[in-house]
PDB file of C-alpha atoms in Angstrom:
ATOM      1  CA  GLU A  25      -9.194 -15.354  20.784  1.00 95.00           C
ATOM      2  CA  VAL A  26      -9.159 -12.585  18.303  1.00 96.00           C
ATOM      3  CA  GLN A  27      -6.588 -13.526  15.552  1.00 97.00           C
ATOM      4  CA  LEU A  28      -5.489 -12.507  12.193  1.00 98.00           C
ATOM      5  CA  VAL A  29      -3.301 -14.938   9.924  1.00 98.00           C
ATOM      6  CA  GLU A  30      -1.772 -13.524   6.768  1.00 98.00           C
ATOM      7  CA  SER A  31      -0.661 -15.495   3.886  1.00 98.00           C
ATOM      8  CA  GLY A  32       0.270 -15.339   0.068  1.00 98.00           C
ATOM      9  CA  GLY A  33       3.771 -13.683   0.504  1.00 97.00           C
ATOM     10  CA  GLY A  34       6.576 -14.599  -1.423  1.00 97.00           C
ATOM     11  CA  LEU A  35       9.279 -13.776  -4.149  1.00 98.00           C
ATOM     12  CA  VAL A  36       7.930 -11.887  -7.394  1.00 98.00           C
ATOM     13  CA  GLN A  37       9.554 -10.374 -10.245  1.00 98.00           C
ATOM     14  CA  PRO A  38       9.422  -6.669 -11.047  1.00 98.00           C
ATOM     15  CA  GLY A  39       5.737  -6.173 -12.904  1.00 98.00           C
ATOM     16  CA  GLY A  40       4.410  -9.449 -11.274  1.00 98.00           C
ATOM     17  CA  SER A  41       1.497  -9.964  -9.077  1.00 98.00           C
ATOM     18  CA  LEU A  42       0.507 -11.362  -5.947  1.00 98.00           C
ATOM     19  CA  ARG A  43      -2.472 -11.605  -4.013  1.00 98.00           C
ATOM     20  CA  LEU A  44      -2.385 -11.624   0.041  1.00 98.00           C
ATOM     21  CA  SER A  45      -4.916 -13.244   2.167  1.00 98.00           C
ATOM     22  CA  CYS A  46      -5.975 -12.418   5.941  1.00 98.00           C
ATOM     23  CA  ALA A  47      -7.881 -14.944   7.782  1.00 98.00           C
ATOM     24  CA  ALA A  48      -9.706 -13.711  10.617  1.00 98.00           C
ATOM     25  CA  SER A  49     -11.098 -15.594  13.608  1.00 98.00           C
ATOM     26  CA  GLY A  50     -12.474 -15.035  17.015  1.00 97.00           C
ATOM     27  CA  PHE A  51     -14.551 -12.022  16.140  1.00 97.00           C
ATOM     28  CA  THR A  52     -17.520 -11.167  14.012  1.00 98.00           C
ATOM     29  CA  PHE A  53     -15.495 -10.086  10.913  1.00 98.00           C
ATOM     30  CA  SER A  54     -18.401  -8.563   8.966  1.00 98.00           C
ATOM     31  CA  THR A  55     -18.789  -5.874  11.203  1.00 97.00           C
ATOM     32  CA  TYR A  56     -15.250  -4.412  11.194  1.00 98.00           C
ATOM     33  CA  TRP A  57     -13.412  -2.315   8.857  1.00 97.00           C
ATOM     34  CA  MET A  58     -10.204  -3.773   7.777  1.00 98.00           C
ATOM     35  CA  HIS A  59      -6.626  -2.387   6.775  1.00 98.00           C
ATOM     36  CA  TRP A  60      -3.495  -3.471   5.231  1.00 98.00           C
ATOM     37  CA  VAL A  61      -0.186  -1.949   6.660  1.00 98.00           C
ATOM     38  CA  ARG A  62       3.397  -2.509   5.313  1.00 98.00           C
ATOM     39  CA  GLN A  63       6.763  -2.209   6.556  1.00 97.00           C
ATOM     40  CA  SER A  64       9.931  -2.033   4.574  1.00 92.00           C
ATOM     41  CA  PRO A  65      12.759  -3.930   5.970  1.00 79.00           C
ATOM     42  CA  ASP A  66      14.370  -1.980   8.967  1.00 73.00           C
ATOM     43  CA  LYS A  67      12.060   0.711   8.061  1.00 79.00           C
ATOM     44  CA  GLY A  68       8.905   2.384   9.608  1.00 88.00           C
ATOM     45  CA  LEU A  69       5.065   1.208   9.031  1.00 95.00           C
ATOM     46  CA  VAL A  70       3.245   2.607   5.703  1.00 97.00           C
ATOM     47  CA  TRP A  71      -0.545   2.534   5.644  1.00 97.00           C
ATOM     48  CA  VAL A  72      -1.554   0.777   2.381  1.00 97.00           C
ATOM     49  CA  SER A  73      -5.347   0.347   1.825  1.00 97.00           C
ATOM     50  CA  ARG A  74      -8.789   0.103   4.305  1.00 97.00           C
ATOM     51  CA  ILE A  75     -12.081  -1.453   3.260  1.00 98.00           C
ATOM     52  CA  ASN A  76     -15.304  -1.056   5.128  1.00 97.00           C
ATOM     53  CA  SER A  77     -17.361  -3.726   6.470  1.00 97.00           C
ATOM     54  CA  ASP A  78     -19.422  -4.756   3.899  1.00 95.00           C
ATOM     55  CA  GLY A  79     -16.712  -4.046   1.231  1.00 97.00           C
ATOM     56  CA  SER A  80     -18.669  -1.154  -0.778  1.00 97.00           C
ATOM     57  CA  SER A  81     -16.175   1.540  -0.149  1.00 97.00           C
ATOM     58  CA  THR A  82     -12.169   0.973  -0.260  1.00 97.00           C
ATOM     59  CA  GLY A  83      -9.088   3.600  -0.105  1.00 96.00           C
ATOM     60  CA  TYR A  84      -5.687   3.355  -0.865  1.00 96.00           C
ATOM     61  CA  ALA A  85      -2.245   5.469  -0.378  1.00 95.00           C
ATOM     62  CA  ASP A  86      -1.153   7.187  -3.247  1.00 94.00           C
ATOM     63  CA  SER A  87       1.815   4.973  -3.917  1.00 94.00           C
ATOM     64  CA  VAL A  88      -0.466   1.771  -4.516  1.00 97.00           C
ATOM     65  CA  LYS A  89      -3.511   3.518  -5.931  1.00 97.00           C
ATOM     66  CA  GLY A  90      -4.578   1.679  -9.440  1.00 98.00           C
ATOM     67  CA  ARG A  91      -2.168  -1.070  -8.848  1.00 98.00           C
ATOM     68  CA  PHE A  92      -3.413  -2.774  -5.517  1.00 98.00           C
ATOM     69  CA  THR A  93      -7.132  -4.045  -4.912  1.00 98.00           C
ATOM     70  CA  ILE A  94      -8.508  -4.601  -1.401  1.00 98.00           C
ATOM     71  CA  SER A  95     -11.451  -6.560  -0.986  1.00 98.00           C
ATOM     72  CA  ARG A  96     -12.987  -9.394   1.515  1.00 98.00           C
ATOM     73  CA  ASP A  97     -15.204 -12.158   1.706  1.00 98.00           C
ATOM     74  CA  ASN A  98     -17.316 -12.394   4.659  1.00 98.00           C
ATOM     75  CA  ALA A  99     -18.571 -15.517   4.073  1.00 98.00           C
ATOM     76  CA  LYS A 100     -14.866 -16.928   4.405  1.00 98.00           C
ATOM     77  CA  ASN A 101     -13.881 -14.500   7.303  1.00 98.00           C
ATOM     78  CA  THR A 102     -10.940 -13.248   4.791  1.00 98.00           C
ATOM     79  CA  LEU A 103      -9.474 -10.240   3.799  1.00 98.00           C
ATOM     80  CA  TYR A 104      -7.387  -9.876   0.308  1.00 98.00           C
ATOM     81  CA  LEU A 105      -4.962  -7.379  -1.034  1.00 98.00           C
ATOM     82  CA  GLN A 106      -4.388  -7.898  -4.997  1.00 98.00           C
ATOM     83  CA  MET A 107      -1.263  -6.574  -5.798  1.00 98.00           C
ATOM     84  CA  ASN A 108      -0.375  -5.917  -9.430  1.00 98.00           C
ATOM     85  CA  SER A 109       2.330  -4.083 -11.232  1.00 98.00           C
ATOM     86  CA  LEU A 110       4.730  -4.858  -8.186  1.00 98.00           C
ATOM     87  CA  ARG A 111       7.914  -2.788  -8.005  1.00 97.00           C
ATOM     88  CA  ALA A 112      11.033  -3.008  -5.849  1.00 95.00           C
ATOM     89  CA  GLU A 113       9.653  -0.327  -3.475  1.00 95.00           C
ATOM     90  CA  ASP A 114       6.691  -2.452  -2.757  1.00 96.00           C
ATOM     91  CA  THR A 115       8.934  -5.055  -0.845  1.00 97.00           C
ATOM     92  CA  ALA A 116       7.912  -5.116   2.815  1.00 97.00           C
ATOM     93  CA  VAL A 117       5.936  -7.016   5.396  1.00 97.00           C
ATOM     94  CA  TYR A 118       2.362  -6.786   4.752  1.00 98.00           C
ATOM     95  CA  TYR A 119       0.180  -6.817   7.997  1.00 98.00           C
ATOM     96  CA  CYS A 120      -3.685  -6.757   8.233  1.00 98.00           C
ATOM     97  CA  THR A 121      -5.127  -5.250  11.010  1.00 98.00           C
ATOM     98  CA  ARG A 122      -8.538  -4.742  12.262  1.00 98.00           C
ATOM     99  CA  GLU A 123     -10.009  -1.084  12.736  1.00 97.00           C
ATOM    100  CA  THR A 124     -12.214  -0.305  15.814  1.00 94.00           C
ATOM    101  CA  ALA A 125     -13.053   3.278  16.366  1.00 92.00           C
ATOM    102  CA  ALA A 126      -9.787   4.143  14.598  1.00 93.00           C
ATOM    103  CA  VAL A 127      -7.889   2.036  16.726  1.00 95.00           C
ATOM    104  CA  PHE A 128      -5.508  -0.327  14.768  1.00 97.00           C
ATOM    105  CA  ASP A 129      -6.053  -3.918  17.153  1.00 95.00           C
ATOM    106  CA  PRO A 130      -5.093  -6.382  16.765  1.00 96.00           C
ATOM    107  CA  TRP A 131      -2.526  -6.909  13.915  1.00 98.00           C
ATOM    108  CA  GLY A 132      -1.418 -10.181  12.125  1.00 98.00           C
ATOM    109  CA  GLN A 133       2.036 -11.545  12.285  1.00 97.00           C
ATOM    110  CA  GLY A 134       2.694 -10.254   8.701  1.00 97.00           C
ATOM    111  CA  THR A 135       3.601 -11.805   5.254  1.00 98.00           C
ATOM    112  CA  LEU A 136       6.722 -10.974   3.449  1.00 97.00           C
ATOM    113  CA  VAL A 137       6.484  -9.764   0.077  1.00 98.00           C
ATOM    114  CA  THR A 138       9.924  -9.561  -2.025  1.00 97.00           C
ATOM    115  CA  VAL A 139       9.611  -8.019  -5.371  1.00 97.00           C
ATOM    116  CA  SER A 140      13.082  -8.642  -7.225  1.00 96.00           C
ATOM    117  CA  SER A 141      14.480 -10.104 -10.558  1.00 95.00           C
TER     118      SER A 141
ATOM    119  CA  GLN B  17       8.268  17.745   4.633  1.00 89.00           C
ATOM    120  CA  ALA B  18       6.900  14.560   6.538  1.00 93.00           C
ATOM    121  CA  VAL B  19       3.383  14.814   7.887  1.00 95.00           C
ATOM    122  CA  LEU B  20       4.827  13.374  11.068  1.00 97.00           C
ATOM    123  CA  THR B  21       8.323  13.512  12.325  1.00 97.00           C
ATOM    124  CA  GLN B  22       9.631  11.701  15.164  1.00 97.00           C
ATOM    125  CA  PRO B  23      13.278  11.449  16.227  1.00 97.00           C
ATOM    126  CA  SER B  24      14.850   8.322  15.016  1.00 95.00           C
ATOM    127  CA  SER B  25      16.246   7.418  18.283  1.00 96.00           C
ATOM    128  CA  LEU B  26      16.184   7.796  22.149  1.00 97.00           C
ATOM    129  CA  SER B  27      18.087   6.460  25.261  1.00 97.00           C
ATOM    130  CA  ALA B  28      17.117   6.432  28.717  1.00 97.00           C
ATOM    131  CA  SER B  29      18.094   4.867  31.803  1.00 97.00           C
ATOM    132  CA  PRO B  30      15.916   2.115  33.626  1.00 97.00           C
ATOM    133  CA  GLY B  31      13.345   3.786  36.218  1.00 97.00           C
ATOM    134  CA  ALA B  32      13.795   7.259  34.565  1.00 97.00           C
ATOM    135  CA  SER B  33      11.185   8.621  32.255  1.00 97.00           C
ATOM    136  CA  ALA B  34      11.196   9.039  28.722  1.00 97.00           C
ATOM    137  CA  SER B  35       9.370  11.670  26.623  1.00 98.00           C
ATOM    138  CA  LEU B  36       8.892  10.645  23.140  1.00 98.00           C
ATOM    139  CA  THR B  37       7.837  13.419  20.385  1.00 98.00           C
ATOM    140  CA  CYS B  38       5.660  13.366  17.258  1.00 98.00           C
ATOM    141  CA  THR B  39       5.963  16.735  15.258  1.00 98.00           C
ATOM    142  CA  LEU B  40       3.153  17.780  13.019  1.00 97.00           C
ATOM    143  CA  ARG B  41       4.106  19.421  10.006  1.00 96.00           C
ATOM    144  CA  SER B  42       3.281  23.120   9.608  1.00 94.00           C
ATOM    145  CA  GLY B  43      -0.112  23.997   8.719  1.00 93.00           C
ATOM    146  CA  ILE B  44      -1.347  20.661  10.404  1.00 95.00           C
ATOM    147  CA  ASN B  45      -2.641  21.960  13.937  1.00 96.00           C
ATOM    148  CA  VAL B  46      -2.034  19.039  16.406  1.00 96.00           C
ATOM    149  CA  GLY B  47      -4.894  20.403  18.596  1.00 96.00           C
ATOM    150  CA  THR B  48      -7.352  18.914  16.189  1.00 96.00           C
ATOM    151  CA  TYR B  49      -6.403  15.497  16.086  1.00 97.00           C
ATOM    152  CA  ARG B  50      -5.935  12.396  18.109  1.00 97.00           C
ATOM    153  CA  ILE B  51      -2.653  11.089  18.234  1.00 98.00           C
ATOM    154  CA  TYR B  52      -2.503   7.328  18.255  1.00 98.00           C
ATOM    155  CA  TRP B  53       0.770   5.361  19.779  1.00 98.00           C
ATOM    156  CA  TYR B  54       1.954   2.077  18.812  1.00 98.00           C
ATOM    157  CA  GLN B  55       4.928  -0.139  20.265  1.00 98.00           C
ATOM    158  CA  GLN B  56       6.660  -2.567  18.049  1.00 97.00           C
ATOM    159  CA  LYS B  57       9.206  -5.127  19.692  1.00 96.00           C
ATOM    160  CA  PRO B  58      11.611  -6.940  17.116  1.00 93.00           C
ATOM    161  CA  GLY B  59      10.285  -9.939  15.100  1.00 93.00           C
ATOM    162  CA  SER B  60       6.508  -8.765  16.294  1.00 96.00           C
ATOM    163  CA  PRO B  61       3.643  -6.638  14.965  1.00 97.00           C
ATOM    164  CA  PRO B  62       2.689  -3.364  16.273  1.00 97.00           C
ATOM    165  CA  GLN B  63       0.641  -3.064  19.464  1.00 97.00           C
ATOM    166  CA  TYR B  64      -1.890  -0.255  20.274  1.00 98.00           C
ATOM    167  CA  LEU B  65      -0.965   1.579  23.198  1.00 98.00           C
ATOM    168  CA  LEU B  66      -3.204   4.666  23.333  1.00 98.00           C
ATOM    169  CA  ARG B  67      -4.620   7.633  21.952  1.00 98.00           C
ATOM    170  CA  TYR B  68      -4.769  11.556  22.887  1.00 98.00           C
ATOM    171  CA  LYS B  69      -6.649  14.313  22.041  1.00 97.00           C
ATOM    172  CA  SER B  70      -6.896  16.219  25.425  1.00 96.00           C
ATOM    173  CA  ASP B  71      -7.385  15.395  29.091  1.00 96.00           C
ATOM    174  CA  SER B  72     -10.987  14.715  28.179  1.00 96.00           C
ATOM    175  CA  ASP B  73     -10.309  12.848  25.060  1.00 96.00           C
ATOM    176  CA  LYS B  74      -8.003  10.093  25.551  1.00 96.00           C
ATOM    177  CA  GLN B  75      -7.966   6.168  25.955  1.00 97.00           C
ATOM    178  CA  GLN B  76      -5.457   3.907  27.433  1.00 97.00           C
ATOM    179  CA  GLY B  77      -5.186   0.401  25.377  1.00 96.00           C
ATOM    180  CA  SER B  78      -6.414  -2.591  27.167  1.00 94.00           C
ATOM    181  CA  GLY B  79      -3.829  -3.769  29.591  1.00 96.00           C
ATOM    182  CA  VAL B  80      -1.434  -1.167  28.614  1.00 97.00           C
ATOM    183  CA  PRO B  81       0.150   0.263  32.167  1.00 97.00           C
ATOM    184  CA  SER B  82      -0.518   3.746  33.518  1.00 97.00           C
ATOM    185  CA  ARG B  83       2.964   4.593  33.205  1.00 97.00           C
ATOM    186  CA  PHE B  84       2.479   5.084  29.366  1.00 98.00           C
ATOM    187  CA  SER B  85       0.538   8.417  29.027  1.00 98.00           C
ATOM    188  CA  GLY B  86      -0.036  10.734  26.273  1.00 98.00           C
ATOM    189  CA  SER B  87       0.002  14.453  26.070  1.00 97.00           C
ATOM    190  CA  LYS B  88       0.289  17.373  23.772  1.00 97.00           C
ATOM    191  CA  ASP B  89       3.045  20.364  23.058  1.00 97.00           C
ATOM    192  CA  ALA B  90       0.787  22.996  21.395  1.00 96.00           C
ATOM    193  CA  SER B  91       3.738  25.346  21.227  1.00 96.00           C
ATOM    194  CA  ALA B  92       5.791  22.722  19.328  1.00 97.00           C
ATOM    195  CA  ASN B  93       2.965  21.345  17.239  1.00 97.00           C
ATOM    196  CA  ALA B  94       3.550  17.797  18.786  1.00 98.00           C
ATOM    197  CA  GLY B  95       2.069  14.925  20.017  1.00 98.00           C
ATOM    198  CA  ILE B  96       3.737  13.321  23.253  1.00 98.00           C
ATOM    199  CA  LEU B  97       4.068   9.853  24.487  1.00 98.00           C
ATOM    200  CA  LEU B  98       5.388   9.784  28.233  1.00 98.00           C
ATOM    201  CA  ILE B  99       6.956   6.331  29.650  1.00 98.00           C
ATOM    202  CA  SER B 100       7.592   6.915  33.494  1.00 97.00           C
ATOM    203  CA  GLY B 101       9.381   4.267  35.254  1.00 97.00           C
ATOM    204  CA  LEU B 102      11.530   2.823  32.439  1.00 97.00           C
ATOM    205  CA  GLN B 103      11.712  -1.079  32.252  1.00 97.00           C
ATOM    206  CA  SER B 104      13.975  -3.142  30.074  1.00 96.00           C
ATOM    207  CA  GLU B 105      10.906  -4.345  28.557  1.00 96.00           C
ATOM    208  CA  ASP B 106      10.241  -0.921  27.194  1.00 97.00           C
ATOM    209  CA  GLU B 107      12.821  -1.225  24.755  1.00 97.00           C
ATOM    210  CA  ALA B 108      11.165  -1.043  21.488  1.00 97.00           C
ATOM    211  CA  ASP B 109      10.076   1.052  18.609  1.00 96.00           C
ATOM    212  CA  TYR B 110       7.484   3.325  19.073  1.00 98.00           C
ATOM    213  CA  TYR B 111       5.260   4.965  16.153  1.00 98.00           C
ATOM    214  CA  CYS B 112       2.675   7.842  16.118  1.00 98.00           C
ATOM    215  CA  MET B 113       0.019   7.709  13.991  1.00 98.00           C
ATOM    216  CA  ILE B 114      -3.087  10.462  12.855  1.00 97.00           C
ATOM    217  CA  TRP B 115      -6.006  10.165  10.317  1.00 95.00           C
ATOM    218  CA  HIS B 116      -5.328  13.008   7.927  1.00 92.00           C
ATOM    219  CA  SER B 117      -7.479  13.582   4.772  1.00 86.00           C
ATOM    220  CA  ASN B 118      -9.236  10.377   4.708  1.00 84.00           C
ATOM    221  CA  ALA B 119      -5.935   8.228   4.900  1.00 91.00           C
ATOM    222  CA  VAL B 120      -3.442   7.297   7.612  1.00 95.00           C
ATOM    223  CA  VAL B 121      -0.491   8.673   8.429  1.00 96.00           C
ATOM    224  CA  PHE B 122       2.262   7.022  10.737  1.00 97.00           C
ATOM    225  CA  GLY B 123       5.261   8.925  11.944  1.00 97.00           C
ATOM    226  CA  GLY B 124       8.874   7.154  10.926  1.00 96.00           C
ATOM    227  CA  GLY B 125       9.177   5.752  14.397  1.00 96.00           C
ATOM    228  CA  THR B 126      11.537   6.178  17.544  1.00 97.00           C
ATOM    229  CA  LYS B 127      13.897   3.587  18.582  1.00 96.00           C
ATOM    230  CA  LEU B 128      13.786   3.687  22.471  1.00 98.00           C
ATOM    231  CA  THR B 129      16.752   2.274  23.947  1.00 97.00           C
ATOM    232  CA  VAL B 130      16.608   1.448  27.806  1.00 97.00           C
ATOM    233  CA  LEU B 131      20.643   1.201  29.435  1.00 90.00           C
TER     234      LEU B 131
END
């Protein structure tokens, strides 16, 4: 069964840092592009970042560029999102998702990040 | 102006059809884009439904019933998700998505109520 499990969310103060992880199983992780998408409470979906299959190419939404870093460890079948200089507006559920031919499927259950003092 | 605009809510009766629109910002031609549709139920992550560019370029998600289909209204510069034979289980949030300028853009979502 294809599965994505996020972890690492929690409460952090403004200006702080957090690293999210996404453990993948049930498929050959190293052959897929991966993405992070977030959803603020009671709001819509917002794409955050993407990484290609070998980690050599990344992309970011303007809102997180320079503060967030996406990475992956194909030996550990794990995707990461390092989040620095966090702001209140970064508060959201963060989902990791696998991309296949521009389709996001499946999605993890998400991990909640709350930025508050 | 947002890249993709969706009505915030829509209500329809069981057994009826619902047409959910996703309007592209002026200057972005719907004809050149594949429109992707996702369904999200409360407490769950989004699930892929289908993509539509044209009748010759479309894809149904695995296990997605055929009563979910895509189309476009070129005159309105909009993608459309049509759900026929509405069931109570179709009550959910629906998001459209496109790949634009080397990034991914989601619409704000439409909350579909079946009552």
